[in-house]
Amino acid sequence: MSRFLSARYSDIEPYTPGEQPKSTAQLIKLNTNESPFPPSPNVIKALNESEISKLNLYSDPDTKDVVDALSKTLGVSPSQIMMGNGSDEILAFTFQAFCDREHQPCFADITYGFYPVFASIFGLQPEIIPLREDFTICAEDYFNKNKTIFIANPNAPTGLSLSLSDIKNILQHNKDNIVLIDEAYVDFGGETALPLINKYDNLIVCRTFSKSRNLAGARLGFAVSNEQVINDLCKMKFSFNPYNINRLSIIAGREAALDTEYFNFCVEKIIKAREKTVSELKKRGFFILDSKTNFIFARHPDISGENFYNALREKNILVRHFGNERIKDFVRITIGSDEQMDKLIIAADEILKENKK
């Protein structure tokens, strides 16, 4: 670091994104939970020369077109939605708006890696709650915390999901504090907390277009809450970057939100590929957590997570391995196309055979 960096940031450990190779022609990329499918055909059609020619103009700071489309799709009022530059920005605004010395953040020990980074950036002292031995979240551990609670549901990287009744209990036992439910992966089998939005004024649901809407590169996320909380988040946004969503991403988001037929097709294909992959890997002795996401978390008793990760890398298949002691024997595998998952199974067979020699 330079001698000019503020001392308050000297000990921050930044979030580590999954590897993004410049060329993926020879690689099967199953490491960053992207969709294997392109955006909706309606998105591609809408991003035409006429719209590109308007990039000399600022985007709509209220992102009305995509907000109205989401309002129609989700059945909530436009005043209950705020767009972010990816769901990460929504998370950052939530840490800014609702965490302080009296309301420290609270989240699991194994969960989305940006939570501790944001806590560090904003000078907070989070309470970190260990997952159970089976990697599930115990709802009772989050009761009466007097803290701002962040729960990824389904969780990452485990893929496990809390029930709506558990989320309701957490909300009821923290009525004076914000509870953010991060639903980046909920469309792949989780139970959404959106039906609770109008019942609990302390609930924020955070979502993204990166996974089930096939728009990771467009950087679109959104928050759904009551109008007062959305106004608080907007205060953060308009104090930081009012034009946080570019013109083309607003258009892409609008079309992706409205094309429910294509959305359902892609989600169903990914779920089917996930279930087939889980079945095949279990036949080969893998232990796999019950994923409700577009990835699986797997380990094999005969090979370490790091060695399996490296062996796949040598076969041009990228997955994700984490060094955390509790999960070091696992790898996280994004669900790709049927062809990609077939190649993963073939590679796993080869690796396990080589490992026995």
Coordinates of C-alpha atoms in Angstrom, one line a residue:
M1 CA 0.0 0.0 0.0
S2 CA 1.1 3.6 -0.5
R3 CA 2.0 5.9 2.4
F4 CA -1.1 8.0 1.6
L5 CA -3.8 5.4 2.4
S6 CA -5.9 6.3 5.3
A7 CA -5.0 4.3 8.4
R8 CA -8.6 3.2 8.9
Y9 CA -8.3 1.1 5.7
S10 CA -4.9 -0.4 6.3
D11 CA -6.2 -3.7 7.7
I12 CA -9.1 -4.3 5.3
E13 CA -9.0 -7.6 3.5
P14 CA -10.8 -6.9 0.2
Y15 CA -13.4 -9.3 -1.3
T16 CA -11.8 -11.8 -3.7
P17 CA -13.9 -12.3 -6.8
G18 CA -13.8 -15.6 -8.7
E19 CA -11.2 -15.9 -11.4
Q20 CA -12.2 -14.2 -14.6
P21 CA -9.9 -15.4 -17.4
K22 CA -9.4 -13.1 -20.4
S23 CA -10.1 -16.0 -22.7
T24 CA -12.5 -18.8 -21.9
A25 CA -12.4 -20.5 -25.3
Q26 CA -10.6 -23.5 -23.8
L27 CA -12.2 -23.4 -20.3
I28 CA -15.4 -24.6 -18.8
K29 CA -16.1 -21.7 -16.4
L30 CA -18.1 -23.0 -13.3
N31 CA -16.6 -20.7 -10.7
T32 CA -18.6 -17.5 -10.4
N33 CA -22.3 -18.6 -10.5
E34 CA -23.0 -17.0 -13.8
S35 CA -25.9 -18.3 -16.0
P36 CA -24.9 -20.5 -18.9
F37 CA -27.6 -18.8 -20.9
P38 CA -27.5 -15.5 -22.8
P39 CA -29.9 -12.7 -21.9
S40 CA -33.4 -12.7 -23.0
P41 CA -33.8 -12.3 -26.8
N42 CA -35.9 -9.2 -26.0
V43 CA -32.9 -7.7 -24.2
I44 CA -30.6 -8.2 -27.2
K45 CA -33.3 -6.7 -29.5
A46 CA -33.8 -3.7 -27.3
L47 CA -30.1 -2.8 -27.1
N48 CA -30.1 -1.4 -30.6
E49 CA -28.1 1.3 -32.4
S50 CA -30.7 3.9 -31.5
E51 CA -30.3 3.3 -27.8
I52 CA -26.5 3.1 -28.0
S53 CA -26.4 6.4 -29.7
K54 CA -28.0 8.0 -26.6
L55 CA -25.0 7.2 -24.4
N56 CA -24.0 10.8 -24.5
L57 CA -26.9 11.5 -22.2
Y58 CA -27.2 10.7 -18.5
S59 CA -29.3 7.7 -17.4
D60 CA -32.6 8.1 -15.5
P61 CA -31.6 8.5 -11.8
D62 CA -35.0 7.0 -10.8
T63 CA -34.5 4.0 -13.2
K64 CA -38.3 4.2 -13.8
D65 CA -38.5 1.8 -16.7
V66 CA -36.9 -1.2 -14.9
V67 CA -38.6 -0.3 -11.6
D68 CA -42.0 -0.3 -13.3
A69 CA -41.2 -3.7 -14.9
L70 CA -40.2 -5.2 -11.6
S71 CA -43.2 -3.7 -9.9
K72 CA -45.4 -5.5 -12.5
T73 CA -43.5 -8.8 -12.2
L74 CA -43.2 -8.9 -8.4
G75 CA -46.6 -7.4 -7.5
V76 CA -45.2 -4.6 -5.4
S77 CA -45.5 -0.8 -5.6
P78 CA -42.7 1.1 -7.6
S79 CA -42.2 3.1 -4.4
Q80 CA -41.1 -0.1 -2.7
I81 CA -38.1 -0.8 -5.1
M82 CA -34.7 0.8 -5.4
M83 CA -32.1 -0.3 -8.1
G84 CA -28.5 -0.8 -7.4
N85 CA -25.3 -1.3 -9.4
G86 CA -25.4 -5.0 -8.6
S87 CA -26.9 -6.2 -5.4
D88 CA -23.5 -5.5 -3.8
E89 CA -24.3 -1.8 -4.0
I90 CA -27.6 -2.4 -2.3
L91 CA -25.7 -4.2 0.5
A92 CA -23.2 -1.3 0.8
F93 CA -26.1 1.2 1.1
T94 CA -27.7 -0.9 3.8
F95 CA -24.5 -1.0 5.8
Q96 CA -24.2 2.7 5.4
A97 CA -27.8 3.6 6.3
F98 CA -28.7 1.1 9.1
C99 CA -25.4 0.2 10.8
D100 CA -23.6 2.2 13.4
R101 CA -22.2 1.9 17.0
E102 CA -25.6 1.2 18.4
H103 CA -26.6 -1.1 15.6
Q104 CA -23.7 -3.3 14.6
P105 CA -24.1 -5.8 11.8
C106 CA -24.7 -9.5 12.4
F107 CA -24.2 -12.4 10.0
A108 CA -23.0 -16.0 9.7
D109 CA -19.4 -17.2 9.8
I110 CA -19.8 -18.9 6.5
T111 CA -21.7 -16.7 4.1
Y112 CA -21.3 -14.2 1.3
G113 CA -17.8 -12.8 1.6
F114 CA -18.7 -9.1 1.1
Y115 CA -20.5 -8.9 4.5
P116 CA -17.3 -8.8 6.5
V117 CA -15.7 -6.5 3.9
F118 CA -18.4 -3.9 4.2
A119 CA -18.3 -4.1 8.0
S120 CA -14.6 -3.4 7.9
I121 CA -15.0 -0.5 5.3
F122 CA -17.5 1.2 7.5
G123 CA -15.6 0.7 10.8
L124 CA -18.1 -1.7 12.3
Q125 CA -17.7 -4.5 14.8
P126 CA -19.9 -7.4 13.5
E127 CA -21.3 -10.2 15.5
I128 CA -20.5 -13.4 13.6
I129 CA -22.7 -16.3 14.3
P130 CA -21.4 -19.8 13.5
L131 CA -23.5 -22.1 11.3
R132 CA -24.6 -25.3 12.8
E133 CA -22.3 -28.4 12.3
D134 CA -24.5 -29.3 9.3
F135 CA -24.0 -25.8 7.9
T136 CA -27.6 -24.7 8.4
I137 CA -28.6 -21.4 10.0
C138 CA -30.3 -21.7 13.4
A139 CA -33.1 -19.0 13.4
E140 CA -33.0 -18.8 17.2
D141 CA -29.4 -17.6 17.1
Y142 CA -30.6 -14.4 15.5
F143 CA -33.4 -13.6 18.0
N144 CA -33.3 -10.3 20.0
K145 CA -29.9 -9.1 18.7
N146 CA -30.4 -5.4 18.6
K147 CA -28.3 -5.5 15.5
T148 CA -28.7 -5.1 11.8
I149 CA -29.0 -8.7 10.5
F150 CA -27.8 -9.9 7.1
I151 CA -28.9 -13.4 6.0
A152 CA -28.2 -14.8 2.5
N153 CA -31.1 -17.1 1.7
P154 CA -30.3 -19.4 0.1
N155 CA -26.9 -19.1 1.7
A156 CA -23.6 -19.0 -0.2
P157 CA -21.5 -20.9 -0.6
T158 CA -23.4 -23.7 1.1
G159 CA -26.6 -23.4 -1.0
L160 CA -28.8 -24.2 1.9
S161 CA -32.1 -22.4 2.5
L162 CA -34.1 -21.1 5.4
S163 CA -37.9 -21.5 5.5
L164 CA -40.3 -18.6 5.4
S165 CA -41.4 -19.4 8.9
D166 CA -37.8 -19.1 10.2
I167 CA -37.4 -15.7 8.5
K168 CA -40.7 -14.6 10.0
N169 CA -39.5 -15.6 13.5
I170 CA -36.3 -13.7 13.0
L171 CA -38.3 -10.6 11.9
Q172 CA -40.7 -10.9 14.9
H173 CA -37.8 -11.1 17.3
N174 CA -36.0 -8.1 15.9
K175 CA -38.8 -5.6 15.4
D176 CA -36.6 -2.6 16.1
N177 CA -33.8 -3.6 13.7
I178 CA -33.4 -4.0 10.0
V179 CA -33.2 -7.6 8.7
L180 CA -31.9 -7.9 5.2
I181 CA -32.6 -11.2 3.4
D182 CA -30.2 -11.5 0.5
E183 CA -32.1 -13.5 -2.2
A184 CA -29.5 -13.6 -4.9
Y185 CA -30.2 -17.3 -5.5
V186 CA -33.8 -17.6 -4.4
D187 CA -35.3 -18.3 -7.9
F188 CA -33.6 -21.7 -8.0
G189 CA -35.6 -23.3 -5.3
G190 CA -35.6 -21.1 -2.2
E191 CA -38.6 -19.6 -0.4
T192 CA -38.8 -15.8 -1.0
A193 CA -39.5 -13.4 1.8
L194 CA -41.4 -11.0 -0.5
P195 CA -44.8 -11.9 0.9
L196 CA -43.7 -10.5 4.2
I197 CA -42.7 -7.0 2.9
N198 CA -46.0 -5.4 3.8
K199 CA -46.2 -7.2 7.2
Y200 CA -42.8 -6.2 8.6
D201 CA -41.5 -2.7 8.3
N202 CA -38.0 -3.9 9.3
L203 CA -37.5 -6.2 6.3
I204 CA -35.4 -5.6 3.2
V205 CA -35.3 -8.2 0.4
C206 CA -32.2 -7.8 -1.8
R207 CA -32.0 -9.4 -5.2
T208 CA -29.9 -9.5 -8.4
F209 CA -30.3 -9.8 -12.1
S210 CA -26.9 -11.6 -12.3
K211 CA -28.1 -15.2 -11.7
S212 CA -31.6 -16.1 -12.9
R213 CA -31.9 -13.1 -15.2
N214 CA -28.7 -13.9 -17.1
L215 CA -27.3 -10.3 -16.7
A216 CA -24.2 -10.6 -14.5
G217 CA -22.3 -8.2 -16.8
A218 CA -25.1 -5.5 -16.7
R219 CA -24.6 -5.0 -12.9
L220 CA -28.2 -4.8 -11.7
G221 CA -29.5 -5.4 -8.3
F222 CA -32.5 -4.2 -6.4
A223 CA -34.0 -3.8 -2.9
V224 CA -37.6 -4.3 -2.0
S225 CA -39.0 -2.9 1.3
N226 CA -41.5 -0.4 2.6
E227 CA -41.5 3.1 1.1
Q228 CA -39.8 4.7 4.2
V229 CA -36.9 2.2 4.2
I230 CA -36.5 2.6 0.4
N231 CA -36.4 6.4 0.9
D232 CA -33.5 5.9 3.4
L233 CA -31.6 3.8 0.9
C234 CA -32.3 6.3 -1.8
K235 CA -30.8 9.0 0.4
M236 CA -27.6 7.0 0.4
K237 CA -27.7 6.5 -3.3
F238 CA -28.3 10.2 -4.2
S239 CA -25.6 11.2 -1.7
F240 CA -23.1 8.9 -3.5
N241 CA -24.0 8.3 -7.1
P242 CA -27.4 9.3 -8.4
Y243 CA -26.7 7.9 -11.9
N244 CA -25.6 4.5 -10.6
I245 CA -27.4 2.5 -13.3
N246 CA -26.3 3.1 -16.9
R247 CA -28.8 3.6 -19.8
L248 CA -28.2 0.2 -21.4
S249 CA -28.5 -1.7 -18.1
I250 CA -31.9 0.0 -17.4
I251 CA -33.2 -1.2 -20.8
A252 CA -31.7 -4.7 -20.3
G253 CA -33.3 -4.9 -16.9
R254 CA -36.7 -3.8 -18.1
E255 CA -36.8 -6.4 -20.8
A256 CA -35.4 -9.2 -18.6
A257 CA -37.9 -8.5 -15.9
L258 CA -40.8 -8.6 -18.3
D259 CA -39.8 -11.8 -20.2
T260 CA -41.1 -14.2 -17.6
E261 CA -41.3 -17.0 -20.2
Y262 CA -37.6 -17.0 -20.9
F263 CA -36.8 -16.5 -17.2
N264 CA -38.8 -19.6 -16.3
F265 CA -37.2 -21.7 -19.1
C266 CA -33.7 -20.8 -18.0
V267 CA -34.4 -21.4 -14.3
E268 CA -36.0 -24.8 -15.0
K269 CA -33.1 -25.9 -17.2
I270 CA -30.6 -25.0 -14.5
I271 CA -32.5 -26.8 -11.8
K272 CA -32.8 -30.0 -13.9
A273 CA -29.0 -29.8 -14.7
R274 CA -28.3 -29.3 -11.0
E275 CA -30.4 -32.3 -9.9
K276 CA -28.8 -34.5 -12.6
T277 CA -25.3 -33.4 -11.6
V278 CA -26.0 -34.0 -7.9
S279 CA -27.3 -37.5 -8.7
E280 CA -24.3 -38.4 -10.8
L281 CA -21.7 -37.1 -8.3
K282 CA -23.4 -38.9 -5.4
K283 CA -23.1 -42.1 -7.3
R284 CA -19.3 -41.4 -7.3
G285 CA -19.2 -41.0 -3.5
F286 CA -19.5 -37.2 -3.3
F287 CA -21.2 -35.6 -0.3
I288 CA -23.3 -32.6 -1.5
L289 CA -25.4 -30.2 0.5
D290 CA -29.0 -29.7 -0.4
S291 CA -28.6 -26.8 -2.8
K292 CA -31.4 -24.4 -3.7
T293 CA -29.2 -22.3 -5.9
N294 CA -27.5 -22.4 -9.3
F295 CA -24.4 -24.1 -7.7
I296 CA -23.6 -27.1 -5.6
F297 CA -21.2 -27.5 -2.6
A298 CA -19.5 -30.8 -2.8
R299 CA -16.7 -32.8 -1.2
H300 CA -15.3 -36.3 -1.7
P301 CA -13.8 -38.4 1.1
D302 CA -10.8 -39.5 -1.0
I303 CA -9.5 -36.2 -2.2
S304 CA -9.1 -32.8 -0.6
G305 CA -11.0 -29.8 -1.8
E306 CA -7.9 -28.0 -2.9
N307 CA -6.5 -31.0 -4.8
F308 CA -9.8 -31.6 -6.5
Y309 CA -10.0 -27.9 -7.5
N310 CA -6.4 -28.0 -8.9
A311 CA -7.1 -31.3 -10.7
L312 CA -10.2 -29.8 -12.4
R313 CA -8.1 -26.7 -13.2
E314 CA -5.6 -28.9 -15.0
K315 CA -8.5 -30.2 -17.1
N316 CA -9.6 -26.7 -18.0
I317 CA -12.6 -26.7 -15.6
L318 CA -12.8 -23.8 -13.2
V319 CA -14.6 -24.2 -9.9
R320 CA -14.3 -22.3 -6.6
H321 CA -12.3 -23.4 -3.5
F322 CA -12.3 -21.6 -0.2
G323 CA -9.5 -21.7 2.4
N324 CA -11.8 -21.4 5.4
E325 CA -11.0 -24.3 7.8
R326 CA -14.6 -25.5 8.1
I327 CA -15.2 -25.8 4.4
K328 CA -11.7 -26.4 3.0
D329 CA -12.6 -29.9 1.8
F330 CA -15.5 -28.6 -0.4
V331 CA -15.6 -27.1 -3.8
R332 CA -18.4 -24.9 -5.1
I333 CA -19.5 -25.8 -8.6
T334 CA -21.6 -23.5 -10.7
I335 CA -24.3 -25.3 -12.7
G336 CA -23.6 -24.7 -16.4
S337 CA -25.1 -26.2 -19.5
D338 CA -25.9 -29.9 -19.8
E339 CA -22.8 -30.3 -22.0
Q340 CA -20.6 -28.6 -19.5
M341 CA -21.9 -30.7 -16.6
D342 CA -21.4 -33.9 -18.6
K343 CA -17.8 -32.9 -19.1
L344 CA -17.5 -32.2 -15.4
I345 CA -18.6 -35.7 -14.5
I346 CA -16.2 -37.2 -17.0
A347 CA -13.4 -35.1 -15.5
A348 CA -14.4 -36.2 -12.0
D349 CA -14.2 -39.9 -13.0
E350 CA -10.7 -39.3 -14.4
I351 CA -9.5 -37.5 -11.3
L352 CA -10.9 -40.1 -8.9
K353 CA -9.3 -42.8 -10.9
E354 CA -6.0 -41.1 -11.0
N355 CA -6.2 -40.4 -7.2
K356 CA -6.4 -44.1 -6.4
K357 CA -3.1 -44.9 -8.2

